[in-house]
mmCIF file of C-alpha atoms in Angstrom:
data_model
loop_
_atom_site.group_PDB
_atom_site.id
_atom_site.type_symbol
_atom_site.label_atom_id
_atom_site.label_comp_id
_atom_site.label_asym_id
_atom_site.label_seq_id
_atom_site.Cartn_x
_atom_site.Cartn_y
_atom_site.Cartn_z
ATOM 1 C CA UNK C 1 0.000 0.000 0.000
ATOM 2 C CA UNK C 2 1.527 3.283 -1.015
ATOM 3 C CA UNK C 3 1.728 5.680 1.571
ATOM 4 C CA UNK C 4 3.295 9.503 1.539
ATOM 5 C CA UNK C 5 4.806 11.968 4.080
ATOM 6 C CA UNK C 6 4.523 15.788 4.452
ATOM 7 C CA UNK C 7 5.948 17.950 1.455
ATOM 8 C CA UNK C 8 9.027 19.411 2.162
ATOM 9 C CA UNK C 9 10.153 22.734 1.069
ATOM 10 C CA UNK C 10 13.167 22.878 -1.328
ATOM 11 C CA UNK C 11 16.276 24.539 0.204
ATOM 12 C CA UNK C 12 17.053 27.452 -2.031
ATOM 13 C CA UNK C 13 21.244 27.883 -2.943
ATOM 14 C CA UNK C 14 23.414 30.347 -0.720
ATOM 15 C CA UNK C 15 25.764 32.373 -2.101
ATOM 16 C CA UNK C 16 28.824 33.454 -0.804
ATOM 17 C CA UNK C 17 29.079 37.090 0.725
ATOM 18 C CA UNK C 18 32.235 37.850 2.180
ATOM 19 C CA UNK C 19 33.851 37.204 5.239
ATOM 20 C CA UNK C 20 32.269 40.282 7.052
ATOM 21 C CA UNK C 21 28.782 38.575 6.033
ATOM 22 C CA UNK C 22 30.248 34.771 7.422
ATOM 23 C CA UNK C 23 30.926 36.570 10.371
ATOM 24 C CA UNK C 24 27.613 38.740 10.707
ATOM 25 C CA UNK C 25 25.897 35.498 10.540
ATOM 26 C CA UNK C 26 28.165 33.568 12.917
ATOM 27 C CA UNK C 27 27.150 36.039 15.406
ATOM 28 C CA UNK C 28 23.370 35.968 14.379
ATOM 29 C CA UNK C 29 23.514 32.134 14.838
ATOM 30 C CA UNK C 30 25.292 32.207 18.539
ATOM 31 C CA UNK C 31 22.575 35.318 19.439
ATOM 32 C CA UNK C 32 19.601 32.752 18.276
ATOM 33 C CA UNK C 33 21.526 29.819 19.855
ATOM 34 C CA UNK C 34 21.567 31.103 23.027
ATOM 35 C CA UNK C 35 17.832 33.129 23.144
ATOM 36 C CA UNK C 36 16.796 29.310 22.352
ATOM 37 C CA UNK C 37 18.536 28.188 25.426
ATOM 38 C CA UNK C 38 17.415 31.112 27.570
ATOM 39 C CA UNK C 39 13.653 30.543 26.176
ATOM 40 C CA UNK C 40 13.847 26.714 26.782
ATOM 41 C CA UNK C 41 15.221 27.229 30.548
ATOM 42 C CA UNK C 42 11.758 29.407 31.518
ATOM 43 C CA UNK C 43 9.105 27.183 29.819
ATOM 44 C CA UNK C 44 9.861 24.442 32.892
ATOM 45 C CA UNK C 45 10.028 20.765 32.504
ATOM 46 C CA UNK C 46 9.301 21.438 28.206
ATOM 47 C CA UNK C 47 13.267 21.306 27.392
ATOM 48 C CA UNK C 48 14.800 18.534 26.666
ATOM 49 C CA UNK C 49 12.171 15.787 26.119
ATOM 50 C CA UNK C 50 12.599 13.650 23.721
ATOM 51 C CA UNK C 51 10.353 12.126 21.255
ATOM 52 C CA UNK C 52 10.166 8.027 21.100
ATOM 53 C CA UNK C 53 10.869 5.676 18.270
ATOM 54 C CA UNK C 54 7.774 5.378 16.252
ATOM 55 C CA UNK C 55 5.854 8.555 17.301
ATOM 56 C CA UNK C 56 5.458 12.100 15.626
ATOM 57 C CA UNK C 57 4.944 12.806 11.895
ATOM 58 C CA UNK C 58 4.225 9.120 10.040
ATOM 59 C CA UNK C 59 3.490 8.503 6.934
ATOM 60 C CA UNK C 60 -0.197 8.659 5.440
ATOM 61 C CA UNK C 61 -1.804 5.509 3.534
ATOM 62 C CA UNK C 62 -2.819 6.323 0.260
ATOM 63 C CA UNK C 63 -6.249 4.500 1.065
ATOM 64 C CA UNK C 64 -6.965 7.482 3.687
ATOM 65 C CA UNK C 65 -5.615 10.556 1.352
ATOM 66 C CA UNK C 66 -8.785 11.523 -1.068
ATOM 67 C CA UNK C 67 -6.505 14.327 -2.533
ATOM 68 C CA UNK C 68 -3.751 12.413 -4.716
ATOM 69 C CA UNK C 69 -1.202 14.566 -3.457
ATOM 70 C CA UNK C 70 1.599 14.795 -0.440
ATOM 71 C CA UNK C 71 -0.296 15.703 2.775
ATOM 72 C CA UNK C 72 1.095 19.432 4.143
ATOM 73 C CA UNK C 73 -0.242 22.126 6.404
ATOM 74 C CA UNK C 74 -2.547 23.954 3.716
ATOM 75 C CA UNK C 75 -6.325 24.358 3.437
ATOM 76 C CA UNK C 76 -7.216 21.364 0.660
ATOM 77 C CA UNK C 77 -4.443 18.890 1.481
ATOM 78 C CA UNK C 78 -4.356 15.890 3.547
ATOM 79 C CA UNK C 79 -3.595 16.728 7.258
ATOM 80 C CA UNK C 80 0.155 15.859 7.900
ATOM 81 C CA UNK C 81 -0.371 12.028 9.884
ATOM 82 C CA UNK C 82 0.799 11.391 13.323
ATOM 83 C CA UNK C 83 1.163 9.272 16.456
ATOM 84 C CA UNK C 84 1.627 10.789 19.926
ATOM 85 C CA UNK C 85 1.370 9.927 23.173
ATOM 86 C CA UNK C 86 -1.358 11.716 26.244
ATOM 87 C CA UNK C 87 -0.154 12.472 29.043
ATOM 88 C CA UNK C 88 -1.754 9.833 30.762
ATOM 89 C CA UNK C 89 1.021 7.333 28.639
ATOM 90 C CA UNK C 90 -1.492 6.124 25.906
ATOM 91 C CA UNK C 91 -1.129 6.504 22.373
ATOM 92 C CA UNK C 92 -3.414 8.217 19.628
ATOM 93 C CA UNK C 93 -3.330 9.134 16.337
ATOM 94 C CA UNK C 94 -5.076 11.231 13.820
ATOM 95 C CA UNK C 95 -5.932 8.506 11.657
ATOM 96 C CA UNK C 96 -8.551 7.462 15.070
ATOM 97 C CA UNK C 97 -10.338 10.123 14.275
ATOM 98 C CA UNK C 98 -11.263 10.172 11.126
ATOM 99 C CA UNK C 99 -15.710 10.485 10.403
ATOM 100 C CA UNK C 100 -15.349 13.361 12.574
ATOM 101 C CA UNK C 101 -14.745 16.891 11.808
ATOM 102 C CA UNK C 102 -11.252 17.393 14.224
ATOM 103 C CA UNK C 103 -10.232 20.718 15.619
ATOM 104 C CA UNK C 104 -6.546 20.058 16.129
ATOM 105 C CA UNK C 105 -5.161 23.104 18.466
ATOM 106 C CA UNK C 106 -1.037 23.788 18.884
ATOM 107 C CA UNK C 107 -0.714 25.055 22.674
ATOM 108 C CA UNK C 108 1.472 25.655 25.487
ATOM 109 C CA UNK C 109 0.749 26.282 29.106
ATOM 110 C CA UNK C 110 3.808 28.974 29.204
ATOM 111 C CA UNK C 111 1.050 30.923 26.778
ATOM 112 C CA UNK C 112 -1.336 33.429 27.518
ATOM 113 C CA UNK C 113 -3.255 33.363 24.530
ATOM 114 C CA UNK C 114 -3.304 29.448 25.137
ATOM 115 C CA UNK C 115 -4.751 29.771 28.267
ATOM 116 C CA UNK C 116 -7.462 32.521 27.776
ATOM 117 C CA UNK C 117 -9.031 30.162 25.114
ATOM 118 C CA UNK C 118 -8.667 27.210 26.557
ATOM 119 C CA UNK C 119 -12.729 27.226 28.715
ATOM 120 C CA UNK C 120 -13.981 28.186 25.171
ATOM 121 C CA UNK C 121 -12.918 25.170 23.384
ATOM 122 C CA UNK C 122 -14.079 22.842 26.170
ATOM 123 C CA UNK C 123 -17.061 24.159 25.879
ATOM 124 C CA UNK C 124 -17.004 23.867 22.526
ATOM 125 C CA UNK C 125 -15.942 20.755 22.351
ATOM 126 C CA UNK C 126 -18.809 19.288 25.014
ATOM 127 C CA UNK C 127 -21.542 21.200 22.590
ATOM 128 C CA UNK C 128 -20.568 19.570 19.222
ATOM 129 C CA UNK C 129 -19.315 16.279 20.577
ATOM 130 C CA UNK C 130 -19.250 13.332 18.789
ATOM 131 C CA UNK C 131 -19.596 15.315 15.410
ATOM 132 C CA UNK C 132 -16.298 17.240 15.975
ATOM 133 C CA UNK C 133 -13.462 15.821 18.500
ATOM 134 C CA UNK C 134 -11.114 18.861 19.652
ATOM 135 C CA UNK C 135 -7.494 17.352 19.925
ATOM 136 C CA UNK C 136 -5.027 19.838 22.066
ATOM 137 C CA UNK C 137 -1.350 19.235 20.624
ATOM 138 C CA UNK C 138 0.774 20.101 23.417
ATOM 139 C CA UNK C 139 4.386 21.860 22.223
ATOM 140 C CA UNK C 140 7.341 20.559 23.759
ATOM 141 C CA UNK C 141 6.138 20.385 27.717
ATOM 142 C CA UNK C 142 6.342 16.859 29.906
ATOM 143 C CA UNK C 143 3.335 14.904 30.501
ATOM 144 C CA UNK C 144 3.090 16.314 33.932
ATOM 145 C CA UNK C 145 3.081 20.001 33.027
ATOM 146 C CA UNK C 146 -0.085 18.950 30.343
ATOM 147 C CA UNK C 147 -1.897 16.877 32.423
ATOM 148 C CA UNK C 148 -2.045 20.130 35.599
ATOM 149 C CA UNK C 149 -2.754 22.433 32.500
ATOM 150 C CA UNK C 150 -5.574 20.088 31.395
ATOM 151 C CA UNK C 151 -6.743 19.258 35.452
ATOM 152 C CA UNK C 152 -6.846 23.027 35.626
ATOM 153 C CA UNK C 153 -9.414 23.984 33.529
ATOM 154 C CA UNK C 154 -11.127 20.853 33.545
ATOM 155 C CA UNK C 155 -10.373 20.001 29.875
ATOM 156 C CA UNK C 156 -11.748 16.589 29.016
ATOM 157 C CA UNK C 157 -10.837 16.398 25.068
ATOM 158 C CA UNK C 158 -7.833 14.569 23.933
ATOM 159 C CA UNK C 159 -4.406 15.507 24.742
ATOM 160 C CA UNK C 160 -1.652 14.912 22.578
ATOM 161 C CA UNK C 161 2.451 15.222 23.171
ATOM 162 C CA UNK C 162 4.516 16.736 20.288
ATOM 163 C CA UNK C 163 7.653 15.983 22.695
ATOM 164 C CA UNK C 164 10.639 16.834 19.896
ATOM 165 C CA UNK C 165 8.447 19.585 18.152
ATOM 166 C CA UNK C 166 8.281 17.091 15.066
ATOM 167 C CA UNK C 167 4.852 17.239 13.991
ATOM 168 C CA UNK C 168 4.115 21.177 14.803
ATOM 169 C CA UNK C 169 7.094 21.438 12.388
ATOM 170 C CA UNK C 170 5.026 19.291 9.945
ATOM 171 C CA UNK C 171 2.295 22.083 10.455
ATOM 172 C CA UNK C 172 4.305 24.625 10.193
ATOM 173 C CA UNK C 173 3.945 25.963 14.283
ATOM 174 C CA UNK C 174 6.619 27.622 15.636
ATOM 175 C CA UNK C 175 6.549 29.697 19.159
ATOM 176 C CA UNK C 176 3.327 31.632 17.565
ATOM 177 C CA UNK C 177 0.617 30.409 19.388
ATOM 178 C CA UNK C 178 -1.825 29.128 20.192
ATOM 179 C CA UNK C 179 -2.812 27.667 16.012
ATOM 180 C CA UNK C 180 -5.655 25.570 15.355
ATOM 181 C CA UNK C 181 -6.762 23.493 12.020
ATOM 182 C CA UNK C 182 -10.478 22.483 11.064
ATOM 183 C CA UNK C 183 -10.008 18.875 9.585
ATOM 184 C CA UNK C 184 -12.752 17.498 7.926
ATOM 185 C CA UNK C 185 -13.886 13.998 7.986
ATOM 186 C CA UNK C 186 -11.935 12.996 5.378
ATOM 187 C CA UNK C 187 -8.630 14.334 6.670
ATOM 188 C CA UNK C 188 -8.749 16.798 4.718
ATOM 189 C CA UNK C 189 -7.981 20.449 5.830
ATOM 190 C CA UNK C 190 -10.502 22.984 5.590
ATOM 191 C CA UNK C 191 -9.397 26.115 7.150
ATOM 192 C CA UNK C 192 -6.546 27.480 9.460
ATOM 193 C CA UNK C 193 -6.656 30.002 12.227
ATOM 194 C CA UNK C 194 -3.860 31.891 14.049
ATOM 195 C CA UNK C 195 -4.291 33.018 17.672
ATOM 196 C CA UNK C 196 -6.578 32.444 20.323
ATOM 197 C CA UNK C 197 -10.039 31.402 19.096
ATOM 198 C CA UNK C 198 -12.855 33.455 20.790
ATOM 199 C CA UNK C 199 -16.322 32.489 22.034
ATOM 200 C CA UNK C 200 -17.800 33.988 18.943
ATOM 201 C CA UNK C 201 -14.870 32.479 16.228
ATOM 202 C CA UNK C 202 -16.373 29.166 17.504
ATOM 203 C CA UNK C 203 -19.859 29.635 17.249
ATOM 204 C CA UNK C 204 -19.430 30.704 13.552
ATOM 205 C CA UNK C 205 -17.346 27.543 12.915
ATOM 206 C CA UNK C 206 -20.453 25.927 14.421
ATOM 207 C CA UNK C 207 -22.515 27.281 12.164
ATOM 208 C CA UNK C 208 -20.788 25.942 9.341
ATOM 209 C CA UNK C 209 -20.043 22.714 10.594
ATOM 210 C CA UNK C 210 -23.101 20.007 8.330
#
């Protein structure tokens, strides 16, 4: 059975600049290097988990792709597969959800935005339940930091841990959050929003859900 993985974008040729431009960019990289470090060391236990063999971005049976070409983070492709674990150690993935409409949301706890939204899509999620499954994909935090943020505002929809960042790099998610994807029954995504979805962005998505 033929199966296919996420486009990836073709890296574009460098050319050379100069030595003042080698060193511009040395310094550029050591600057980044180390605001990763310092950005890693206040997001708590998030640094430094690593992802497990078999998990994150896999690839996507043709049988389950209605769109002949490579899944990727765009409105009318497949949605990029995966296989993650919750917090509380089992393992999901997309695939399970598919006859349902799936609201897949990119969050931190370290977020604001994350957080203010967060009572919106659980109640969301309890109103269109079991037509639409909201699936929180948790960036880069250990199980324990997930499963307070979850206890905390009573969040009962599925909980999934991108541990090495692999499959919000499939979608394209950086440190911009919170971002959330409307995937349609068929896998198949249907429309992308950035930043924190409001009482009233849901209830039009609502609206257009069959």
């Amino acid at each position: 059975m033929a199966e296919t993985l996420p486009d990836e974008r073709p890296q574009q040729r460098r050319e050379y600049a100069g030595p003042g431009f080698t060193f511009g960019m040395a310094v550029l990289v050591v600057a980044v290097v180390g605001l990763g470090i310092w950005f890693l060391e206040i997001r708590g236990d998030g640094g430094g988990v690593e992802a497990e063999a078999g998990l994150g971005v896999v690839a996507l049976a043709e049988s389950l792709n209605p769109t002949g070409e490579a899944p990727a983070a765009e409105v009318g492709r497949a949605a990029p597969a995966f296989r993650l674990r919750s917090p509380d150690g089992s393992v999901a993935a997309l695939t399970d959800y598919r006859g349902q409409y799936v609201l897949l949301n990119f969050w931190a706890s370290w977020c604001g935005p994350c957080r203010g939204e967060t009572p919106a899509l659980q109640a969301f999620f309890e109103r269109e339940s079991p037509g639409l499954v909201v699936v929180g994909v948790n960036q880069q935090e250990g199980a324990e930091t997930a499963r307070e943020f979850a206890d905390g505002f009573g969040v009962t929809y599925p909980i999934a841990l991108d541990a090495d960042g692999q499959v919000s790099s499939a979608y394209r998610v950086t440190t911009g959050l919170p971002v959330s994807f409307l995937i349609d029954p068929e896998g198949v995504i249907q429309g992308v929003h950035l930043g924190a979805l409001t009482d009233e962005d849901l209830a039009a998505l609502a609206a257009e859900l069959p």
